[in-house]
CSV table of C-alpha atoms in Angstrom, one decimal:
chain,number,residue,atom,x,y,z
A,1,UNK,CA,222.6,-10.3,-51.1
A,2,UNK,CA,221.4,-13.7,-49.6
A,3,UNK,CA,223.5,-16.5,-51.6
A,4,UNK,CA,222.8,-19.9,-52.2
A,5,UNK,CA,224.1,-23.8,-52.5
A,6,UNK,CA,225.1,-23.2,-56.3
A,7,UNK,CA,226.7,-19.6,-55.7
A,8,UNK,CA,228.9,-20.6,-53.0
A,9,UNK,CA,232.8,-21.9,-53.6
A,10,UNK,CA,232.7,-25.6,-55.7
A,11,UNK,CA,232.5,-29.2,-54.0
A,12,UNK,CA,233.5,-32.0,-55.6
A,13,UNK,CA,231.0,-35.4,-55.7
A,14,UNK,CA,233.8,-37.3,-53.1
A,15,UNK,CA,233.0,-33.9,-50.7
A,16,UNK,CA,229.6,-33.9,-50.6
A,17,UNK,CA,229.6,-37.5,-50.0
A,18,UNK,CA,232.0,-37.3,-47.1
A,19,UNK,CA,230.1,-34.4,-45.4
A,20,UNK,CA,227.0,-36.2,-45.4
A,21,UNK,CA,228.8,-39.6,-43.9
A,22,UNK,CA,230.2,-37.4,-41.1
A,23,UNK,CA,227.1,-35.6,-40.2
A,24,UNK,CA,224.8,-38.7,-40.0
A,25,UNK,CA,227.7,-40.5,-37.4
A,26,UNK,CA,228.0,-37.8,-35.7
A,27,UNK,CA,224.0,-37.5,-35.3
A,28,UNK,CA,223.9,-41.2,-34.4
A,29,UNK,CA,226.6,-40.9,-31.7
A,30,UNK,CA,224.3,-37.5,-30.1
A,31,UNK,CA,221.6,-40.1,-30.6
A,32,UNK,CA,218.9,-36.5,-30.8
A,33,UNK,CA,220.0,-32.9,-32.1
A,34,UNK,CA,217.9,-30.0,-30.9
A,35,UNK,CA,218.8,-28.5,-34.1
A,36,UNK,CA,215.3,-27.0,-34.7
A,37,UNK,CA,214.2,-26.9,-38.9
A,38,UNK,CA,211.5,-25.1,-40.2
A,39,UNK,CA,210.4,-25.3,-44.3
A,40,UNK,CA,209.8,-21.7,-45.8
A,41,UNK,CA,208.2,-24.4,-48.7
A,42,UNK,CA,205.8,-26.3,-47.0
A,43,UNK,CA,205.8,-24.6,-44.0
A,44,UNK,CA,205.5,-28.0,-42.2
A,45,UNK,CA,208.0,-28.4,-39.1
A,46,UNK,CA,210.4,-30.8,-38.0
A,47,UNK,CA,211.0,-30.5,-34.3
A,48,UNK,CA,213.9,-32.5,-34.1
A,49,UNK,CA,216.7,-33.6,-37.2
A,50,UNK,CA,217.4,-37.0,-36.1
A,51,UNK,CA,218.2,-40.5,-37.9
A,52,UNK,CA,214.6,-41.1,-38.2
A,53,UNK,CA,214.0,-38.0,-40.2
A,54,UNK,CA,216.8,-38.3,-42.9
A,55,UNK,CA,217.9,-40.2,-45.7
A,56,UNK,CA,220.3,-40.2,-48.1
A,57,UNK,CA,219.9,-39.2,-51.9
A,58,UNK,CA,221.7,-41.3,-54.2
A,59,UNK,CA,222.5,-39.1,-57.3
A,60,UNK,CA,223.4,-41.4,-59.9
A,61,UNK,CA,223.3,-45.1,-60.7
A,62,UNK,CA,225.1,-47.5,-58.7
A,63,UNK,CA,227.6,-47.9,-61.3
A,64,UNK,CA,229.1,-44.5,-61.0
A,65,UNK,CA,231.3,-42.9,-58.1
A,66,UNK,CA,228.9,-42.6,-55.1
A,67,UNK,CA,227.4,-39.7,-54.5
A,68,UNK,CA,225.0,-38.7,-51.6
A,69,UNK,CA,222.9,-35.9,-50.3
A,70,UNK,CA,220.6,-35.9,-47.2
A,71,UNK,CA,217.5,-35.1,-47.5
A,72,UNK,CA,215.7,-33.8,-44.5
A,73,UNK,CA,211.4,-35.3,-44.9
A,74,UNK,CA,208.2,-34.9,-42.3
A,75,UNK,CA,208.1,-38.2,-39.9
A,76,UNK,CA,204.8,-39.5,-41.9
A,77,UNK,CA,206.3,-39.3,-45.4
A,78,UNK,CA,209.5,-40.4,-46.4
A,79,UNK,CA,209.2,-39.7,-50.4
A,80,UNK,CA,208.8,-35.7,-49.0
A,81,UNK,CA,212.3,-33.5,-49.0
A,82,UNK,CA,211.7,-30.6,-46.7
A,83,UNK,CA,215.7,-29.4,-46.7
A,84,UNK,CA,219.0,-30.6,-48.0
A,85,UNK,CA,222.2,-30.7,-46.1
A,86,UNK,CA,225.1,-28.8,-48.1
A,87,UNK,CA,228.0,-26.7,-47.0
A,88,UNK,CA,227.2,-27.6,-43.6
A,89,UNK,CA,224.1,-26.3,-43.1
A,90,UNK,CA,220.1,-27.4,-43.9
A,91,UNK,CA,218.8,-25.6,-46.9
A,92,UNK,CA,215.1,-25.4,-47.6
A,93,UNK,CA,214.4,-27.3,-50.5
A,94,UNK,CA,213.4,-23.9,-52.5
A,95,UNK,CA,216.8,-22.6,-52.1
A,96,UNK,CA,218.8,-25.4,-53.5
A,97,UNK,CA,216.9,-24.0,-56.9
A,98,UNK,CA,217.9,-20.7,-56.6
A,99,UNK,CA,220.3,-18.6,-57.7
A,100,UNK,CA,222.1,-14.7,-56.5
A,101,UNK,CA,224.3,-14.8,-59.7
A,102,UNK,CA,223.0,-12.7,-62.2
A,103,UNK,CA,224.9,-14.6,-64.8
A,104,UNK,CA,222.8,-17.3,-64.4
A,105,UNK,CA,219.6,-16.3,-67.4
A,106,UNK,CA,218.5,-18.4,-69.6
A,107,UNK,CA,219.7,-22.2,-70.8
A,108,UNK,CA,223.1,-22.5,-69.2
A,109,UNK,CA,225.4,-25.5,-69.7
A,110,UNK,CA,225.9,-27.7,-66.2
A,111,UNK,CA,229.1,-27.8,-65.3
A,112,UNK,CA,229.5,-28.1,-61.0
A,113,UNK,CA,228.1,-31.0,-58.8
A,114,UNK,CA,225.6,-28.3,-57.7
A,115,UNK,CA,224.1,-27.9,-60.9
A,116,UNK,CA,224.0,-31.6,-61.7
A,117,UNK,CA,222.3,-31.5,-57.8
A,118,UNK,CA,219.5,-29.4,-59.5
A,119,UNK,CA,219.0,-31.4,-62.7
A,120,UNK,CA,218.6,-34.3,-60.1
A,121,UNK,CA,216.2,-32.3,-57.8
A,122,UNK,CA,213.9,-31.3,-60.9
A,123,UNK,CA,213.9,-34.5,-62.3
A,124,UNK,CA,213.5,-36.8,-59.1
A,125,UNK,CA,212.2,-34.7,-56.7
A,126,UNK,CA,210.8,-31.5,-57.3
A,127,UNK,CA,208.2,-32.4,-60.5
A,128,UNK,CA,207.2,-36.3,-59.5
A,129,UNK,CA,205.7,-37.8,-62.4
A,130,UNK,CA,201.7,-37.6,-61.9
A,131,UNK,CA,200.0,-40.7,-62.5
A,132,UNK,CA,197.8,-39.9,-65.9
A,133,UNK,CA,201.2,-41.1,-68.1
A,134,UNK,CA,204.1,-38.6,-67.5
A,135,UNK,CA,207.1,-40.3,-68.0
A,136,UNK,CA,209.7,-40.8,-65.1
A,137,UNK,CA,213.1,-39.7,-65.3
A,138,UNK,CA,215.5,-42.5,-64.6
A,139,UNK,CA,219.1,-41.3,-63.3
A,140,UNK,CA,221.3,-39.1,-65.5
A,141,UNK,CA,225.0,-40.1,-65.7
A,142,UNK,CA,227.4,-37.7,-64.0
A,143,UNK,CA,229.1,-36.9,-67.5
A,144,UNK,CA,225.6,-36.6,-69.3
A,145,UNK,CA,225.5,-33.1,-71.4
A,146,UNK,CA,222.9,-30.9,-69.3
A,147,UNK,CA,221.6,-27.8,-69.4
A,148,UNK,CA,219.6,-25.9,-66.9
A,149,UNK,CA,217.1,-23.2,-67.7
A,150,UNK,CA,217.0,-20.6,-65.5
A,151,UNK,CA,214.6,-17.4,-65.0
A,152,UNK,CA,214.7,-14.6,-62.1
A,153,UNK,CA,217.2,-16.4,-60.5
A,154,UNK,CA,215.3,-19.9,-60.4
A,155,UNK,CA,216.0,-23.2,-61.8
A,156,UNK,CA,213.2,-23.6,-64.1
A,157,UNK,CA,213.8,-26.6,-65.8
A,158,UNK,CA,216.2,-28.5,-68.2
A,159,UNK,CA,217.3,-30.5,-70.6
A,160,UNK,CA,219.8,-33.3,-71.6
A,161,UNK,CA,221.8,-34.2,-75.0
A,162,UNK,CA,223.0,-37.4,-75.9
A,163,UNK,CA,226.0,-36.8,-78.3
A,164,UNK,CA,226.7,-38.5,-81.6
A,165,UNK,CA,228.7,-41.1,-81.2
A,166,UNK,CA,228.5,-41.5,-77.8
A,167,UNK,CA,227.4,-44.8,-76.2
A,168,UNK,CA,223.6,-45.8,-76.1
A,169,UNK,CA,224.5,-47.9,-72.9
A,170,UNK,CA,226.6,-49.7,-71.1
A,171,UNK,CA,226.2,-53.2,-72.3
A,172,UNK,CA,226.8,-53.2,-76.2
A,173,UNK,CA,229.1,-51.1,-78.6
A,174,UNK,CA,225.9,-48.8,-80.1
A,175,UNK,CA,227.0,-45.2,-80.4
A,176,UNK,CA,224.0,-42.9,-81.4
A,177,UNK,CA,224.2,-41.6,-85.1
A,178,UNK,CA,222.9,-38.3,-84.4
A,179,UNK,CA,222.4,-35.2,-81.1
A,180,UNK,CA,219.5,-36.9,-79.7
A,181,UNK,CA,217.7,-34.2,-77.2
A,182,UNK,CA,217.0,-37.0,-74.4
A,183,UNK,CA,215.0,-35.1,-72.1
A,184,UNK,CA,213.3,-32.4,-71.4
A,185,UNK,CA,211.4,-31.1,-68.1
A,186,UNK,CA,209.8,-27.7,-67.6
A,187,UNK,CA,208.3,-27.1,-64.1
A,188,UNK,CA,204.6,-27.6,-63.9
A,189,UNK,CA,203.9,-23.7,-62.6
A,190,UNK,CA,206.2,-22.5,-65.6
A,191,UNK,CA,204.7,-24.3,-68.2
A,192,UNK,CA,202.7,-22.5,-71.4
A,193,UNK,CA,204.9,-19.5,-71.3
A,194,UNK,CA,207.1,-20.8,-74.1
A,195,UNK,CA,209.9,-22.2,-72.3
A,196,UNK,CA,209.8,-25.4,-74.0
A,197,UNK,CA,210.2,-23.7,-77.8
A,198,UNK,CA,213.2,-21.9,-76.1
A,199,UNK,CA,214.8,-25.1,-75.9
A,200,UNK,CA,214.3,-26.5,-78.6
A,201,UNK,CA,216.0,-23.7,-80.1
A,202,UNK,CA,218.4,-23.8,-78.2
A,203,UNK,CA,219.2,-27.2,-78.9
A,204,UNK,CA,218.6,-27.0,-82.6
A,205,UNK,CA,221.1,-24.2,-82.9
A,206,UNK,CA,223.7,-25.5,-80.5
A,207,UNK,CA,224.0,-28.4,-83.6
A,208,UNK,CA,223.7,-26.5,-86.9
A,209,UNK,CA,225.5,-28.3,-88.9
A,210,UNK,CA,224.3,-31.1,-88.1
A,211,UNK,CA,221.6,-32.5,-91.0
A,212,UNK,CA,219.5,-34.9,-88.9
A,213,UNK,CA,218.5,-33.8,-84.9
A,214,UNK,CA,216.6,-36.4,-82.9
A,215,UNK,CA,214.3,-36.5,-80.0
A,216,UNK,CA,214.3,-39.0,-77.8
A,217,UNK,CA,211.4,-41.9,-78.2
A,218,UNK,CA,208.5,-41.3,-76.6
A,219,UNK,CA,207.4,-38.3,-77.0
A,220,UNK,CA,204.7,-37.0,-74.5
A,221,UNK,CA,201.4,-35.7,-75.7
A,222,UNK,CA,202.9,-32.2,-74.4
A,223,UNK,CA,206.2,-32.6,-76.5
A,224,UNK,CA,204.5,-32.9,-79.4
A,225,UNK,CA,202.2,-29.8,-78.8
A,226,UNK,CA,205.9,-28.1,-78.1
A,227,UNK,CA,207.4,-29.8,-81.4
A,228,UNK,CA,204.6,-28.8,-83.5
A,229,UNK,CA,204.0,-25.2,-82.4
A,230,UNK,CA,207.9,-24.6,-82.9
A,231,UNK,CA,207.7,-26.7,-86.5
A,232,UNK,CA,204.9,-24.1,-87.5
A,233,UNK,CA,207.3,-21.1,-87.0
A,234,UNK,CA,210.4,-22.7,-87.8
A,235,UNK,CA,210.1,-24.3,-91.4
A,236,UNK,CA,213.5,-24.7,-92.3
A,237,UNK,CA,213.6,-27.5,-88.7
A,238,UNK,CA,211.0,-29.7,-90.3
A,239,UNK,CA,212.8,-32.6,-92.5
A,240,UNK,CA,215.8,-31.7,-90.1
A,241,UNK,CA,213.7,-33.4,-86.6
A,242,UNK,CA,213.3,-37.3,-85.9
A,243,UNK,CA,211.9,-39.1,-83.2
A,244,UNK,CA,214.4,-41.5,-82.6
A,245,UNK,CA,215.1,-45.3,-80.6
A,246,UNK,CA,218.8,-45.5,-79.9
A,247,UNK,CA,220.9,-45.8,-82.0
A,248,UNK,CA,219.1,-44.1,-84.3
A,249,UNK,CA,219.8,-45.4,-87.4
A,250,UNK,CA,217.2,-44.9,-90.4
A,251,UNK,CA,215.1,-47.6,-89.6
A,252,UNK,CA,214.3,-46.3,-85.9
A,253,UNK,CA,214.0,-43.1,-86.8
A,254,UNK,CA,210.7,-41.3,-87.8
A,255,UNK,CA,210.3,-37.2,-89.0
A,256,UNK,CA,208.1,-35.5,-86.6
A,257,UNK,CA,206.8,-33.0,-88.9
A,258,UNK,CA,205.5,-35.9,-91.1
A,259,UNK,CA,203.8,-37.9,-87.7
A,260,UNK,CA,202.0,-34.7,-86.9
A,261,UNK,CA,200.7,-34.1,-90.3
A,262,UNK,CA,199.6,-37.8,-90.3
């Protein structure tokens, strides 16, 4: 059974960083390498891996322990990721998403640099915002609560918490005053097969004792469509679900079910 980045033994963020350092000097001192790359994704070829050809993913903010990737991308277009360098070897972009581990089903919780690799390619990467108003992903923090959804052994999507009482930034003392689900990404091709409802389940029942629940403000046109399909079969969610600024206190929050009947 073919295995991938995520199955194989752990790395930690200092690792990955170090193997990509070491590959790029030793590429610079070769000055060319014949190693020849071919994309099962875009089926596009790269002749040649050289300098010119790669660059280096930052996965966090610049605040946070470094942490880089290369990205292998066409000559013409920089913004493309053909293959990723990891454990040594280029992997095609499709295989950093996948999985051999048939324990990996459904919304599981990120725990390895791999994983937080994938949130990171879904967000940044894989599902570029289009221009007609999807919102952008900025950065997640390395300690950010995650989960990834995956189905027949691919990364489908996932989603991000913000915990009460845990800091709204890094510049004042707020703590949020409630679970805020922060956000939420379903791959375009995987969309309308109720995907997003499962998280939101998931999410609602991960904190059920919890009286108050908030969603991250803005919601998308989409997320509301998810929100209110799941508030039609789930009654006993509707005065529990807020749209909510950070911190979230009672004057920056508003209940969703009462927005959409609005």
């Amino acid at each position: 059974r073919a295995m991938y980045p995520v199955d194989l033994p752990a790395v930690d963020d200092t690792e990955l960083t170090s193997a990509s350092e070491n590959y790029l000097a030793s590429l610079n001192a070769t000055h060319s390498c014949n190693e020849w790359f071919r994309s099962l994704l875009t089926s596009k070829e790269v002749d040649a891996v050289t300098p010119a050809n790669i660059r280096q993913l930052q996965l966090f903010e610049d605040e946070h322990p470094a942490c880089t990737v290369l990205a292998l991308h066409p000559p013409h277009d920089q913004t493309q990721v053909l293959a990723l360098y990891l454990h040594k070897k280029w992997w095609p972009l499709d295989d950093v998403l996948q999985t051999s581990s048939e324990s990996r089903s459904g919304l599981q919780p990120v725990q390895s640099i791999m994983e937080r690799l994938i949130v990171f390619l879904l967000s940044q990467v894989v599902e570029k915002p289009r221009p007609h108003g999807e919102v952008s992903f900025s950065l997640h923090p390395p300690t950010e609560t995650c989960k990834v959804l995956w189905k027949d052994g691919q990364a489908v999507g996932f989603y991000t918490i913000k915990h009460k009482g845990s800091l709204c930034d890094s510049w004042s003392s707020r703590c949020y005053l409630l679970p805020v689900l922060d956000t939420v990404l379903v791959r375009r091709r995987c969309r309308r097969r109720g995907f997003g409802l499962q998280i939101l389940h998931d999410f609602c029942s991960s904190f059920s004792s919890e009286e108050f629940l908030g969603v991250s403000f803005p919601l998308s046109s989409g997320m509301v469509a998810v929100i209110r399909k799941f508030l039609q079969q789930h009654e006993e969610h509707r005065a529990r679900l807020y749209e909510v600024e950070a911190p979230g206190g009672w004057s920056q929050r508003r209940n969703i079910w009462l927005n959409i009947q609005l």
